CSV table of C-alpha atoms in Angstrom, one decimal:
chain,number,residue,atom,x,y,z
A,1,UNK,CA,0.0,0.0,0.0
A,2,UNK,CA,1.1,3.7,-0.8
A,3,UNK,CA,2.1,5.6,2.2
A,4,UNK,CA,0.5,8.1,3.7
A,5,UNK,CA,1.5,12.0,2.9
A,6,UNK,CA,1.7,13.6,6.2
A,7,UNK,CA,2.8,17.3,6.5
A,8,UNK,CA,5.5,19.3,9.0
A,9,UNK,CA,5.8,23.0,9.2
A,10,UNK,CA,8.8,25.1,9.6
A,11,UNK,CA,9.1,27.8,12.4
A,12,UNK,CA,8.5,30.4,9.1
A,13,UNK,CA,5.3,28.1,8.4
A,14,UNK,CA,6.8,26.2,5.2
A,15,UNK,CA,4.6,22.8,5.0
A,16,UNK,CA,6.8,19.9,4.2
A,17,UNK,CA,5.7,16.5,3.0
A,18,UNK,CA,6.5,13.3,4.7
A,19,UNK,CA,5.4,9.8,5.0
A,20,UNK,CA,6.5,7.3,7.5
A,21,UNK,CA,6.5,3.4,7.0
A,22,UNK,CA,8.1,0.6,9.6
A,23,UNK,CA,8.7,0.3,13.4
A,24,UNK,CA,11.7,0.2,15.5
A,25,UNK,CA,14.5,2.9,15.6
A,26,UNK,CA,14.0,6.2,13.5
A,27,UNK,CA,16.5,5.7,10.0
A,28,UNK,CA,15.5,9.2,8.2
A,29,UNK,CA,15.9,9.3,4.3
A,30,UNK,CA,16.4,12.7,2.9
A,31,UNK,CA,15.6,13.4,-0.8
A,32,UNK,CA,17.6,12.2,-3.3
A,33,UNK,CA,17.6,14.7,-5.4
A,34,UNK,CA,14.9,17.0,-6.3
A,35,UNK,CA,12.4,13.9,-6.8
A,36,UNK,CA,9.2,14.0,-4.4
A,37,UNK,CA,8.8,11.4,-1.7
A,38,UNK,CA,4.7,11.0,-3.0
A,39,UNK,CA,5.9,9.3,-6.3
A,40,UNK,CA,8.6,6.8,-6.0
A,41,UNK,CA,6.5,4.3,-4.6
A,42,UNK,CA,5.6,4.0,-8.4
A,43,UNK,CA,9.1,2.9,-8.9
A,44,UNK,CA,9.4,-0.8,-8.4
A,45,UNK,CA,13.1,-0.8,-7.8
A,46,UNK,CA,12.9,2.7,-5.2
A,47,UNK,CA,9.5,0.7,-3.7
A,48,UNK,CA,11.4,-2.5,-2.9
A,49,UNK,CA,14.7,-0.4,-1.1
A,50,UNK,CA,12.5,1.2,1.1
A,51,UNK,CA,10.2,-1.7,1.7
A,52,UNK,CA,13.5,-3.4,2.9
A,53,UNK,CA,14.9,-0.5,5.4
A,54,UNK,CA,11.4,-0.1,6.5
A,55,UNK,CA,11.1,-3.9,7.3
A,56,UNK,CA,14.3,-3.1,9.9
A,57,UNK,CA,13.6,0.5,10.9
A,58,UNK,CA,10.9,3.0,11.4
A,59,UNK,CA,12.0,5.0,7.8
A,60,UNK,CA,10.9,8.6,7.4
A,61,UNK,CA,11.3,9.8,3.8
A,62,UNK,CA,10.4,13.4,3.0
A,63,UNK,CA,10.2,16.2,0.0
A,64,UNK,CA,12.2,19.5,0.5
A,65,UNK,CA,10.2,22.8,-0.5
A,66,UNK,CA,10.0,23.1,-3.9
A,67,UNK,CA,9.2,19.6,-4.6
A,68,UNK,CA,6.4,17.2,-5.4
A,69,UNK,CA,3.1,17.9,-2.8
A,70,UNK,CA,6.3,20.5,0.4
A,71,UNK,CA,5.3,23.9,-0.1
A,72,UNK,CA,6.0,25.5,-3.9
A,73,UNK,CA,6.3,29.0,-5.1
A,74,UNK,CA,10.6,29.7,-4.6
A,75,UNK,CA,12.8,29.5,-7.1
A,76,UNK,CA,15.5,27.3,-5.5
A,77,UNK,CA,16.8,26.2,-2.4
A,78,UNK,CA,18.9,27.2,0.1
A,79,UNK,CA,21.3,25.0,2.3
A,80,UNK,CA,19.8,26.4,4.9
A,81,UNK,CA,16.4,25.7,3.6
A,82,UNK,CA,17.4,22.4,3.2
A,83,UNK,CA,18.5,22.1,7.0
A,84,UNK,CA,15.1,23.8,8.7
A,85,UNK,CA,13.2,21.6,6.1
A,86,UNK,CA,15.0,18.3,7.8
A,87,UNK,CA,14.8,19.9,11.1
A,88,UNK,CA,10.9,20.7,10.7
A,89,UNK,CA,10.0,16.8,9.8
A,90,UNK,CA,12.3,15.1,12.7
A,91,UNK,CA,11.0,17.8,15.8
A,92,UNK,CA,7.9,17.4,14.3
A,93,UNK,CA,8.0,13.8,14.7
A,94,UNK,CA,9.7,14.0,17.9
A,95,UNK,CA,12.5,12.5,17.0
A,96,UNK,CA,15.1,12.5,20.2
A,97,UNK,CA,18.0,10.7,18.0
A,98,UNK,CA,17.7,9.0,14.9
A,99,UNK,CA,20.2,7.7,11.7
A,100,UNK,CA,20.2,10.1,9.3
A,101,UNK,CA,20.5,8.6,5.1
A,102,UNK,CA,21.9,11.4,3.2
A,103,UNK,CA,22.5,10.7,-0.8
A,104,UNK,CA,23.9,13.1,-3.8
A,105,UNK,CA,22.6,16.7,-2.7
A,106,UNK,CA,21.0,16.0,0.7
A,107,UNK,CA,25.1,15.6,1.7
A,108,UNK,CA,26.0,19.2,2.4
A,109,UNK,CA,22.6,19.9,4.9
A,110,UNK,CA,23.2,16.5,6.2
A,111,UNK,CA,26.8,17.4,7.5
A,112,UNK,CA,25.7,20.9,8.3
A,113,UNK,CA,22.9,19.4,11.0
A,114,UNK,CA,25.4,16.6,11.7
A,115,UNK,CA,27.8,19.8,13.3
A,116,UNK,CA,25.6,21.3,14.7
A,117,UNK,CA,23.8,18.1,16.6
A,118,UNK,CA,25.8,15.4,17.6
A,119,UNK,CA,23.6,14.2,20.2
A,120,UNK,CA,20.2,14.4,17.9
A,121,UNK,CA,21.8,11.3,15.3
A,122,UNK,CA,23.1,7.9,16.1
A,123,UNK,CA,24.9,7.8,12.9
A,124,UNK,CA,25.3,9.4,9.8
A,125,UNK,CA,25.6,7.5,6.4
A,126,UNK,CA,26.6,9.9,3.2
A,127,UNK,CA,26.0,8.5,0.0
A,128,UNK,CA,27.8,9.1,-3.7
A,129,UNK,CA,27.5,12.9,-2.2
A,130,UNK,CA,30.2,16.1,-1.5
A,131,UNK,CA,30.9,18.6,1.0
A,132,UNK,CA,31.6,21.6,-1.8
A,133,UNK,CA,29.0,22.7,-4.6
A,134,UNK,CA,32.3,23.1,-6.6
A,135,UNK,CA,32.9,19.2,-6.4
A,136,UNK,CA,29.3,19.1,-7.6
A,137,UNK,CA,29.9,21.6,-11.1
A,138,UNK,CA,33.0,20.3,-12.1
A,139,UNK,CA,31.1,17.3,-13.9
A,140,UNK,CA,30.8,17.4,-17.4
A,141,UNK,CA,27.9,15.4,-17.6
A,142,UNK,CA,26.0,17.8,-15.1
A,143,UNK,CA,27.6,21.1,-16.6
A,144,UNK,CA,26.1,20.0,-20.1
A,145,UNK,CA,22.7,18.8,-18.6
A,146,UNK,CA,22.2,21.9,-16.7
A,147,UNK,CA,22.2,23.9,-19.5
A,148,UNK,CA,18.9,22.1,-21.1
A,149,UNK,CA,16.9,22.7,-18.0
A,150,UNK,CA,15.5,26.0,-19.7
A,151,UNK,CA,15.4,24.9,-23.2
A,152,UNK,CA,14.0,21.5,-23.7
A,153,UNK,CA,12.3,20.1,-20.1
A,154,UNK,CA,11.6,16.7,-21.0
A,155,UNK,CA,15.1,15.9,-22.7
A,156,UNK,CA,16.6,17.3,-20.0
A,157,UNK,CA,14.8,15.2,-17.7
A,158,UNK,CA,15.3,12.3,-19.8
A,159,UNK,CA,19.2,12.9,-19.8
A,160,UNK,CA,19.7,13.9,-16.2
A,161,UNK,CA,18.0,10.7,-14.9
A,162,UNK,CA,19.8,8.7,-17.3
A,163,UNK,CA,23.3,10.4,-16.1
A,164,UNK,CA,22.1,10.2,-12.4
A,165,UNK,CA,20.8,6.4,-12.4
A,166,UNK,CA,23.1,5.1,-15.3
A,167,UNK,CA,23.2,4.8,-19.4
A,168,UNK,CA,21.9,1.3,-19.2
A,169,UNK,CA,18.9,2.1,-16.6
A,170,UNK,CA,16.5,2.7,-19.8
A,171,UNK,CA,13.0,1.5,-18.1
A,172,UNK,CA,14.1,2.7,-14.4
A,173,UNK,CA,15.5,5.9,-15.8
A,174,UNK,CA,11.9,6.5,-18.1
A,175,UNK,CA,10.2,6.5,-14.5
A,176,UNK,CA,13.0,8.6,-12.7
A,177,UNK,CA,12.6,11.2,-15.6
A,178,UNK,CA,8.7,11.1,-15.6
A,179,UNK,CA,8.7,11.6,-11.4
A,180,UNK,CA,11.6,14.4,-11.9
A,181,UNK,CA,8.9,16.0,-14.6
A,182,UNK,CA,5.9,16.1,-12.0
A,183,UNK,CA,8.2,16.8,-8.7
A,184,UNK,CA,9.6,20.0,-9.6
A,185,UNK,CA,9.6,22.9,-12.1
A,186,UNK,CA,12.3,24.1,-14.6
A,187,UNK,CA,12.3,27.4,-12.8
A,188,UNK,CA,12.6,25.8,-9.6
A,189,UNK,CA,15.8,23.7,-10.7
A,190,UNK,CA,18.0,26.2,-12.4
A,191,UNK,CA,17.7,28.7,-8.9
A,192,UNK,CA,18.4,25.3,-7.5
A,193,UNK,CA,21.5,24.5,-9.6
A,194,UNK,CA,22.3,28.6,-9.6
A,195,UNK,CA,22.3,27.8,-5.2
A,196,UNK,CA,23.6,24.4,-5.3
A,197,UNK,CA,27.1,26.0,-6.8
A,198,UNK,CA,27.3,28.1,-3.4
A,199,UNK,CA,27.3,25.3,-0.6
A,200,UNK,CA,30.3,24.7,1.3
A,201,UNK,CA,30.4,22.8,4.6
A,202,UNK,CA,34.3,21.6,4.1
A,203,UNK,CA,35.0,23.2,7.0
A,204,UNK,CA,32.3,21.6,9.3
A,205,UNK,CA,33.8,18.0,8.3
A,206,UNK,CA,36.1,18.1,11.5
A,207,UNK,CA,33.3,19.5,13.7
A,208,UNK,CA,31.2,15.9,12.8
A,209,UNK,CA,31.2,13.4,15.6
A,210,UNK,CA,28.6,10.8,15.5
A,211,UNK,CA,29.6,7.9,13.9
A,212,UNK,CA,29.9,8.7,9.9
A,213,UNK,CA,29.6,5.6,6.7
A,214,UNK,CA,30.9,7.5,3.5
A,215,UNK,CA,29.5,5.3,0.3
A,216,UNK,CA,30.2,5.9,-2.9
A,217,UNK,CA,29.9,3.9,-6.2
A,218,UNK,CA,33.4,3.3,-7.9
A,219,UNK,CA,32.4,4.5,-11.1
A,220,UNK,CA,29.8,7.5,-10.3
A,221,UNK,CA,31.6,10.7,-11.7
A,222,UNK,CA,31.5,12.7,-9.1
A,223,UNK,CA,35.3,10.8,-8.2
A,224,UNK,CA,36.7,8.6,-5.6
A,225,UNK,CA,38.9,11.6,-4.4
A,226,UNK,CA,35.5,13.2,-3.6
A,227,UNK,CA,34.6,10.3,-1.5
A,228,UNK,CA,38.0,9.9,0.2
A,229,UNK,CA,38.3,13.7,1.1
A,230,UNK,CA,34.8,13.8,3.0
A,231,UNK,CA,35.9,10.2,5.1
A,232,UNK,CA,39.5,11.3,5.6
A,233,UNK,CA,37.7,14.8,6.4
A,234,UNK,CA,35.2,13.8,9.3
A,235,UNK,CA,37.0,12.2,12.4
A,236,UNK,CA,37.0,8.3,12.5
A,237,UNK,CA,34.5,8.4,9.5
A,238,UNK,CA,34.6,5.1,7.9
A,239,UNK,CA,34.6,4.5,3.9
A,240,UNK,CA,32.6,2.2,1.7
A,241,UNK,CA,33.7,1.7,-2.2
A,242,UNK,CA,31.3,-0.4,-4.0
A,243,UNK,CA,30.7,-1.0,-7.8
A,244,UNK,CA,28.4,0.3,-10.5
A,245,UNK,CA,27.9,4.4,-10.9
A,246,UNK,CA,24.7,5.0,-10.4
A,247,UNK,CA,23.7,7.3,-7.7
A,248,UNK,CA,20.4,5.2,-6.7
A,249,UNK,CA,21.2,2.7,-3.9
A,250,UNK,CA,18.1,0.8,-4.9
A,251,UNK,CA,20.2,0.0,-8.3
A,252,UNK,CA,22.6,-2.1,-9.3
A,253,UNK,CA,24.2,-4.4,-6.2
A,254,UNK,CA,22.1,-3.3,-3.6
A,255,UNK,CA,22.3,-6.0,-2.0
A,256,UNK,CA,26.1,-5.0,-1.0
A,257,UNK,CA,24.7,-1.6,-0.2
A,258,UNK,CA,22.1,-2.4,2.6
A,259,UNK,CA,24.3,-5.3,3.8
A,260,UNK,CA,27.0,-2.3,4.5
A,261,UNK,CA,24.7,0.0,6.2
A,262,UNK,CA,23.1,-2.8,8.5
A,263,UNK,CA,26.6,-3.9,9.5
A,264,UNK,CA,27.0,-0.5,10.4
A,265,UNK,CA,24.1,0.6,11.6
A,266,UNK,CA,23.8,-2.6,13.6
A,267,UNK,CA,20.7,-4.2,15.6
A,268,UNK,CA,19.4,-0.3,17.2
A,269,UNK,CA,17.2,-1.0,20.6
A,270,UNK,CA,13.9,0.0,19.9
A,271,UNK,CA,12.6,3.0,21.9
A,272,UNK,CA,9.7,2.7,23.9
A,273,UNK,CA,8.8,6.5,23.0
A,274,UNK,CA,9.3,5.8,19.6
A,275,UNK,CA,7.2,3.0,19.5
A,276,UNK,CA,4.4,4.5,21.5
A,277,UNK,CA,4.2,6.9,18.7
A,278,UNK,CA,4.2,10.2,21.1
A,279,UNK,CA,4.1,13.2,19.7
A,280,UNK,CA,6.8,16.0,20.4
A,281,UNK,CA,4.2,18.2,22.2
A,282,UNK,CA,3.0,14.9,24.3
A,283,UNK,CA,6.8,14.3,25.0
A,284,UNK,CA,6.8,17.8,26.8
A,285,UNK,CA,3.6,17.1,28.7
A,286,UNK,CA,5.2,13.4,29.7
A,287,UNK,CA,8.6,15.3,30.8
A,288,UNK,CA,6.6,17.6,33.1
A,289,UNK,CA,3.9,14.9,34.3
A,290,UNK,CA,6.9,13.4,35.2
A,291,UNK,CA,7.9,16.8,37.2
A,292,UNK,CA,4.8,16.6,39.2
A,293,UNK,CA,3.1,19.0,37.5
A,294,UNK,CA,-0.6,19.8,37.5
A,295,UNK,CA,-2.7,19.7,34.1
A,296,UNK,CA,-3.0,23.5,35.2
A,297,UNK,CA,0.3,23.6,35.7
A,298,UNK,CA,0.9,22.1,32.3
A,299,UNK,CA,-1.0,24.1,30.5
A,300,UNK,CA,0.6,27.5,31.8
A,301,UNK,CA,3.8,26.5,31.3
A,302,UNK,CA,3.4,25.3,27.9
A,303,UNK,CA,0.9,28.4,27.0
A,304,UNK,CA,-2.1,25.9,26.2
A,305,UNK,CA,-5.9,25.8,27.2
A,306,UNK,CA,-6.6,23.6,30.4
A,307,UNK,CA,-8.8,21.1,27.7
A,308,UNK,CA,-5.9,20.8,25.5
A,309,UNK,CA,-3.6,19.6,28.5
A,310,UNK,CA,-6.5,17.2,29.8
A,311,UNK,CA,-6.4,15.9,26.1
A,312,UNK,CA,-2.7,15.2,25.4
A,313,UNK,CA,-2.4,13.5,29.0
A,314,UNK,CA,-5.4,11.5,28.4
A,315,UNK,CA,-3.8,10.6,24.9
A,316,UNK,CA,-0.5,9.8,27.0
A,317,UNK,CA,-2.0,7.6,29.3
A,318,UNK,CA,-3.8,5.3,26.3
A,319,UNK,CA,-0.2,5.1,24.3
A,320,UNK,CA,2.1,4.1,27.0
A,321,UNK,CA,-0.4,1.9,28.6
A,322,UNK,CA,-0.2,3.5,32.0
A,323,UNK,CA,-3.4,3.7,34.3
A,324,UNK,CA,-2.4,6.9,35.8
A,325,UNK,CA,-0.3,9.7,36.3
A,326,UNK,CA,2.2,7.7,38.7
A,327,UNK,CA,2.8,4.9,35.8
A,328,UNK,CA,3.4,7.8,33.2
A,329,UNK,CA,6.1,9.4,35.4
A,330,UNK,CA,8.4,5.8,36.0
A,331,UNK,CA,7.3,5.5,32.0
A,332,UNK,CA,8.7,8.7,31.5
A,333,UNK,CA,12.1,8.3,33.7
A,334,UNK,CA,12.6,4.8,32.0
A,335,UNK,CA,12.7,6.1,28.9
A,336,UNK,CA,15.0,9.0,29.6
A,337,UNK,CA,12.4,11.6,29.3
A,338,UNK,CA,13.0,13.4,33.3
């Protein structure tokens, strides 16, 4: 079944599209690309790599503004954009610490929230992706294919998916083309492009902490020396060469590709929160429950109505399975959350 299209907002009120498929420990996918999360389930291929990471995680997989059903109307987007857009989905979910998937242009954001925090990710996996928009632009392939965004949209679509996925893709890159057509808008890709050129997190690679995969595909023409300069870049990152060039992990051997991230990954402890499916804003009224305080209380200190408060701890009660307010506090200390 097609997953469900949920929506996060920005502080700035930017909606952003999300949908949300498995159980266990969080494993967040960003976008590949500028291809919308609401139309690669129509990929076989893309269907059956998430189908797999979902059967071992809880995946998230979301679209940036600008593409598919996130929030349109901007030409472009920022790296910063790109961060409050990742940020937005995982507070929205209440995610407390999470594994964060970041392939071709979701690298630079990735590393950027990676810097800033450590303690929010349990590991960090960059795929076939840079640090510099300059590694990005020295690409023939891409320097030629950027320039037929504005002239001929559907040959460039058809080219860019065939130099992303791979010459011999012809089925899978018909589909990738077709979802790049309905995701985003030729406007919206060249500010993208114009943007893209500008990111720089090189020096934030020492500044990265949590455990850090680089992968990269031998024969992907973005370079090996790209690779090896973002692992030899973040402290004790670890490095992954595997074959083929396309940038899609759910092509080619990937097989090899999820065995490497599940050996690295390993078997993550599922959270209790995380299972219980709380809510950020029922997190805050658990951590104070836990403090003793009063729905009253609650309410004032959160700035909501006394019936709202009555609601989210009658909603905590029923999802942790506690009978009262002294079960929801141990709940709430077991799980780390006073």
């Amino acid at each position: 079944m097609k997953p469900h299209i949920e929506y996060a907002r920005t502080e700035y009120g930017v909606s952003v599209a999300y949908w949300t498929r498995g159980k266990g420990a969080p494993f967040v996918h960003m976008t590949p690309g500028t291809t919308a999360c609401d139309g690669e389930w129509e990929i076989p291929e893309c269907r059956h790599w998430y189908e797999q990471l979902a059967d071992r995680w809880r995946l998230v997989r979301y679209s940036n503004r600008g593409e598919g059903l996130s929030n349109h109307g901007e030409v472009g987007r920022s790296l910063e954009d790109s961060v409050k857009d990742l940020a937005a989905v995982v507070d929205g979910l209440g995610l407390d610490r999470f594994v964060l998937f970041a392939p071709w242009y979701a690298g630079p954001p990735a590393i950027a929230y990676a810097a800033r925090l450590p303690e929010r990710l349990s590991h960090l996996i960059l795929w076939c992706t840079f640090a510099s928009g300059e590694d990005w632009a020295r690409q023939p392939e891409f320097r030629a294919v950027r320039a037929l965004a504005d002239k001929d949209w559907t040959v460039y679509t058809e080219t860019v998916a065939h130099v992303i996925l791979g010459w011999s893709q012809g089925a899978s890159a018909n589909r990738y083309a077709a979802l790049l057509r309905d995701s985003v808008t030729p406007e919206f890709v060249q500010g993208f492009y114009a943007g893209l050129v500008e990111w720089d997190v090189s020096n934030l690679l020492s500044q990265v902490s949590v455990p850090t995969l680089v992968m990269h595909r031998k024969g992907h023409s973005l370079g090996l020396d790209v690779a090896k300069g973002l692992a030899a870049g973040i402290p004790n990152a670890r490095l992954a060469l595997l074959d083929g060039n396309s940038v899609a992990p759910y092509l080619g051997d990937t097989a090899a590709v999820f065995a490497a991230i599940v050996e690295f990954v390993g078997e993550q402890p599922t959270s209790s929160v995380d299972s219980a499916g709380l809510t950020s804003r029922e997190r805050d009224v658990l951590r104070l429950i836990a403090a003793g305080r009063s729905n009253r209380q609650i309410a004032e200190e959160l700035t909501i109505s006394t019936n709202t408060a009555d609601r989210h701890v009658s909603n905590i009660l029923t999802k942790i399975g506690a009978a009262n307010r002294a079960e929801a506090a141990s709940f709430a200390v077991r799980n780390g959350l006073a």
